[in-house]
Coordinates of C-alpha atoms in Angstrom, one line a residue:
X275 CA -12.2 10.2 -4.5
X276 CA -10.5 6.9 -3.8
X277 CA -12.9 4.8 -5.9
X278 CA -12.9 7.4 -8.7
X279 CA -9.1 7.4 -8.7
X280 CA -8.6 3.7 -9.2
X281 CA -11.6 3.3 -11.5
X282 CA -10.3 5.9 -13.9
X283 CA -6.7 4.5 -13.7
X284 CA -8.0 1.0 -14.3
X285 CA -10.2 2.1 -17.2
X286 CA -7.3 3.9 -18.9
X287 CA -4.9 1.0 -18.6
X288 CA -7.6 -1.6 -19.6
X289 CA -8.5 0.4 -22.7
X290 CA -4.9 0.7 -23.7
X291 CA -4.2 -3.0 -23.3
X292 CA -7.4 -3.9 -25.0
X293 CA -6.6 -1.9 -28.1
X294 CA -3.0 -3.1 -28.1
X295 CA -3.6 -6.8 -27.5
X296 CA -7.3 -7.7 -28.0
X297 CA -6.9 -10.2 -25.2
X298 CA -9.2 -13.1 -24.3
X299 CA -10.0 -12.8 -20.6
X300 CA -11.4 -15.8 -18.8
X301 CA -13.9 -15.7 -15.9
X302 CA -11.2 -17.2 -13.7
X303 CA -8.9 -14.3 -14.4
X304 CA -11.6 -11.8 -13.6
X305 CA -12.3 -13.7 -10.4
X306 CA -8.6 -13.7 -9.4
X307 CA -7.9 -10.1 -10.3
X308 CA -11.1 -9.0 -8.7
X309 CA -10.2 -10.7 -5.4
X310 CA -6.8 -8.9 -5.4
X311 CA -8.6 -5.6 -6.1
X312 CA -11.1 -6.3 -3.3
X313 CA -8.5 -7.3 -0.7
X314 CA -6.0 -4.6 -1.5
X315 CA -8.0 -1.6 -2.7
X316 CA -11.3 -2.0 -0.9
X317 CA -10.2 -3.8 2.3
X318 CA -6.7 -2.3 2.4
X319 CA -6.6 1.2 0.9
X320 CA -10.3 1.8 1.6
X321 CA -10.0 0.8 5.2
X322 CA -7.0 3.1 5.7
X323 CA -8.8 6.0 4.0
X324 CA -11.8 5.6 6.4
X325 CA -9.6 5.2 9.5
X326 CA -7.6 8.4 8.7
X327 CA -10.8 10.3 9.2
X328 CA -10.4 9.7 12.9
X329 CA -6.8 8.6 13.3
X330 CA -3.9 11.1 12.8
X331 CA -1.8 10.4 9.7
X332 CA 1.4 9.9 11.8
X333 CA -0.3 7.2 13.9
X334 CA -1.7 5.6 10.8
X335 CA 1.8 5.5 9.4
X336 CA 2.9 3.3 12.3
X337 CA 0.1 0.8 11.8
X338 CA 0.5 0.7 8.0
X339 CA 4.2 0.0 8.6
X340 CA 3.2 -3.4 9.9
X341 CA 2.6 -4.5 6.3
X342 CA 6.1 -6.1 5.9
X343 CA 5.7 -7.9 9.3
X344 CA 2.2 -9.2 8.3
X345 CA 3.6 -10.4 5.0
X346 CA 6.4 -12.3 6.7
X347 CA 4.0 -13.9 9.2
X348 CA 1.4 -14.9 6.6
X349 CA 4.1 -16.5 4.3
X350 CA 5.7 -18.4 7.2
X351 CA 2.6 -19.4 9.3
X352 CA -0.2 -19.7 6.8
X353 CA 1.5 -20.4 3.5
X354 CA 4.2 -22.7 5.0
X355 CA 6.9 -20.8 3.3
X356 CA 10.5 -21.1 4.6
X357 CA 11.2 -19.0 7.7
X358 CA 12.6 -15.6 6.8
X359 CA 16.4 -15.2 7.1
X360 CA 17.4 -14.0 10.5
X361 CA 18.8 -10.8 9.1
X362 CA 15.5 -10.2 7.4
X363 CA 13.6 -10.6 10.7
X364 CA 16.0 -8.2 12.4
X365 CA 15.5 -5.7 9.6
X366 CA 11.7 -5.9 9.8
X367 CA 11.7 -5.3 13.5
X368 CA 14.4 -2.6 13.3
X369 CA 12.4 -0.7 10.6
X370 CA 9.2 -1.0 12.6
X371 CA 11.0 0.3 15.8
X372 CA 12.3 3.2 13.8
X373 CA 8.7 4.1 12.7
X374 CA 7.6 4.0 16.4
X375 CA 10.5 6.3 17.3
X376 CA 9.5 8.7 14.6
X377 CA 6.0 9.0 15.9
X378 CA 7.1 9.3 19.5
X379 CA 9.6 12.1 18.7
X380 CA 7.1 14.0 16.5
X381 CA 3.8 13.5 18.5
X382 CA 4.7 12.2 22.0
X383 CA 4.2 8.7 23.5
X384 CA 0.4 9.1 24.1
X385 CA -0.4 10.1 20.5
X386 CA -2.4 6.9 19.8
X387 CA -4.8 7.3 22.8
X388 CA -8.6 7.6 22.1
X389 CA -8.6 6.0 18.6
X390 CA -9.6 2.5 19.4
X391 CA -12.0 1.6 16.5
X392 CA -9.9 3.5 14.0
X393 CA -6.8 1.5 15.0
X394 CA -8.7 -1.8 14.9
X395 CA -9.9 -1.0 11.3
X396 CA -6.4 0.1 10.4
X397 CA -4.8 -3.1 11.7
X398 CA -7.3 -5.3 9.8
X399 CA -6.8 -3.2 6.6
X400 CA -3.1 -3.8 6.7
X401 CA -3.7 -7.5 7.1
X402 CA -6.0 -7.5 4.1
X403 CA -3.5 -5.5 2.0
X404 CA -0.8 -7.9 3.0
X405 CA -2.9 -11.0 2.2
X406 CA -3.9 -9.4 -1.2
X407 CA -0.2 -8.7 -1.9
X408 CA 0.7 -12.3 -1.5
X409 CA -2.4 -13.6 -3.3
X410 CA -1.6 -11.4 -6.3
X411 CA 1.5 -13.6 -6.9
X412 CA -0.5 -16.8 -7.3
X413 CA -3.9 -15.6 -8.6
X414 CA -5.1 -16.6 -12.1
X415 CA -4.2 -13.6 -14.3
X416 CA -3.7 -12.6 -17.9
X417 CA -0.3 -12.9 -19.7
X418 CA -0.1 -9.1 -19.8
X419 CA 0.9 -7.8 -16.3
X420 CA -0.5 -4.4 -17.2
X421 CA -3.9 -5.9 -18.1
X422 CA -4.0 -7.8 -14.9
X423 CA -3.3 -4.7 -12.8
X424 CA -5.9 -2.7 -14.7
X425 CA -8.5 -5.4 -13.8
X426 CA -7.5 -5.2 -10.2
X427 CA -7.9 -1.4 -10.2
X428 CA -11.2 -1.5 -12.1
X429 CA -12.8 -4.0 -9.6
X430 CA -11.3 -2.4 -6.5
X431 CA -12.2 1.1 -7.7
X432 CA -15.8 0.2 -8.5
X433 CA -16.2 -1.5 -5.1
X434 CA -14.9 1.6 -3.4
X435 CA -17.3 3.8 -5.4
X436 CA -20.2 1.6 -4.4
X437 CA -19.3 1.6 -0.7
X438 CA -18.7 5.3 -0.8
X439 CA -22.0 6.1 -2.4
X440 CA -23.9 3.8 0.1
X441 CA -22.1 5.4 3.1
X442 CA -23.0 8.8 1.7
X443 CA -26.7 8.2 1.6
X444 CA -26.7 7.3 -2.1
X445 CA -25.4 10.7 -3.2
X446 CA -22.3 11.9 -5.0
X447 CA -20.4 15.2 -5.1
X448 CA -21.8 17.4 -7.9
X449 CA -19.3 18.0 -10.7
X450 CA -20.0 21.8 -10.4
X451 CA -18.5 21.8 -6.9
X452 CA -15.2 20.2 -8.1
X453 CA -12.5 22.9 -8.3
X454 CA -9.6 23.0 -10.8
X455 CA -7.2 22.3 -7.9
X456 CA -9.2 19.2 -6.9
X457 CA -9.2 18.0 -10.5
X458 CA -5.4 18.4 -10.8
X459 CA -4.9 16.6 -7.5
X460 CA -7.1 13.7 -8.8
X461 CA -5.2 13.6 -12.0
X462 CA -1.9 13.4 -10.1
X463 CA -3.3 10.5 -8.0
X464 CA -4.6 8.7 -11.1
X465 CA -1.2 8.9 -12.9
X466 CA 1.4 8.7 -10.2
X467 CA -0.5 7.1 -7.3
X468 CA -2.3 4.4 -9.2
X469 CA -0.9 3.8 -12.7
X470 CA 2.7 4.3 -11.7
X471 CA 2.7 3.6 -7.9
X472 CA 0.3 0.7 -7.6
X473 CA 1.5 -0.9 -10.8
X474 CA 5.1 -0.7 -9.7
X475 CA 4.3 -2.4 -6.3
X476 CA 2.4 -5.3 -8.0
X477 CA 5.3 -5.7 -10.5
X478 CA 7.9 -5.7 -7.6
X479 CA 5.8 -8.3 -5.8
X480 CA 6.3 -10.7 -8.7
X481 CA 10.0 -9.9 -9.4
X482 CA 11.4 -9.6 -5.8
X483 CA 10.9 -11.0 -2.4
X484 CA 7.7 -9.7 -0.9
X485 CA 9.5 -8.5 2.3
X486 CA 11.7 -6.3 0.1
X487 CA 8.8 -5.0 -2.0
X488 CA 6.7 -4.2 1.1
X489 CA 9.5 -2.2 2.7
X490 CA 8.1 0.9 1.0
X491 CA 5.9 1.1 4.2
X492 CA 9.1 2.0 6.2
X493 CA 10.4 4.5 3.6
X494 CA 7.2 6.5 3.1
X495 CA 7.3 8.3 6.5
X496 CA 10.9 9.2 5.8
X497 CA 10.0 10.7 2.5
X498 CA 7.2 12.6 4.1
X499 CA 9.6 14.1 6.7
X500 CA 12.1 15.1 4.0
X501 CA 9.4 16.7 1.8
X502 CA 7.9 18.5 4.8
X503 CA 11.4 20.0 5.5
X504 CA 12.0 20.9 1.9
X505 CA 8.6 22.1 0.8
X506 CA 6.7 23.1 3.9
X507 CA 9.5 24.5 6.1
X508 CA 9.0 21.9 8.8
X509 CA 11.8 21.6 11.3
X510 CA 14.0 18.6 11.7
X511 CA 15.3 17.5 15.1
X512 CA 17.8 15.0 16.2
X513 CA 15.0 12.6 17.3
X514 CA 13.5 12.4 13.8
X515 CA 16.9 12.2 12.2
X516 CA 17.9 9.3 14.5
X517 CA 14.6 7.5 13.8
X518 CA 15.2 8.0 10.0
X519 CA 18.6 6.4 10.4
X520 CA 17.1 3.4 12.2
X521 CA 14.5 2.9 9.6
X522 CA 17.0 3.0 6.7
X523 CA 19.3 0.6 8.6
X524 CA 16.3 -1.8 8.9
X525 CA 15.7 -1.5 5.1
X526 CA 19.3 -2.3 4.4
X527 CA 19.1 -5.4 6.6
X528 CA 15.9 -6.5 4.7
X529 CA 17.8 -6.1 1.4
X530 CA 20.7 -8.1 2.7
X531 CA 18.3 -10.8 3.9
X532 CA 16.5 -11.1 0.6
X533 CA 19.7 -11.1 -1.5
X534 CA 21.4 -14.0 0.5
X535 CA 18.9 -16.8 -0.5
X536 CA 19.0 -15.7 -4.1
X537 CA 22.8 -15.8 -4.1
X538 CA 22.8 -19.3 -2.5
X539 CA 20.2 -20.6 -5.0
X540 CA 22.2 -19.3 -8.0

């Protein structure tokens, strides 16, 4: 499903850009965009998808929420970027603390016990996603952002398909077994999860500070809580509301920390 989703989304965007622009794509651009796709969509998203077969989604949300922290560390330690603003660091830690609070209030403090390998893979996957996010800013790519993103999704999607087929003994799900509900769900993921969602994230990485772009990892669990309350009748308690407030406060601090340097430079 994951590989098919990104392959279809990448093919649609690539075909559109090809008809519209008739671009000349170099081998270096394929190499750069392919590396981004491999890091983010195979190593990152693919690793998370595998891990969530054994790790509960709420625990996975905590580990995935380390993406903004990883991005800050990689930029500062490995890329020799300026140290993040103090308010940004406080915001990153505050948002992560809020995610931990959210899991503790909804699942209990021992919820992560017994998922050793899954947690290790999750942690490594978030590192690869973070590294790919930063590499996407500097990689050789076409002039058209949409074309570059389509190349990332094509390569990442095909790699996921290959790995999925190999892990499944070389077989695929017969089309006759695909229900209409599954097809609609796949179409939703192709359009909103990949073409809209992934493209928006890559665009934001180029237009804003990576710490701000990656703060989506803090907001996603909050959105899930609200949708569960609105659509599934799940109950809200003071603990989850308090954790939500802490997360949003952390995001506000991140925004302030990323706006300050821009204001000073201008």
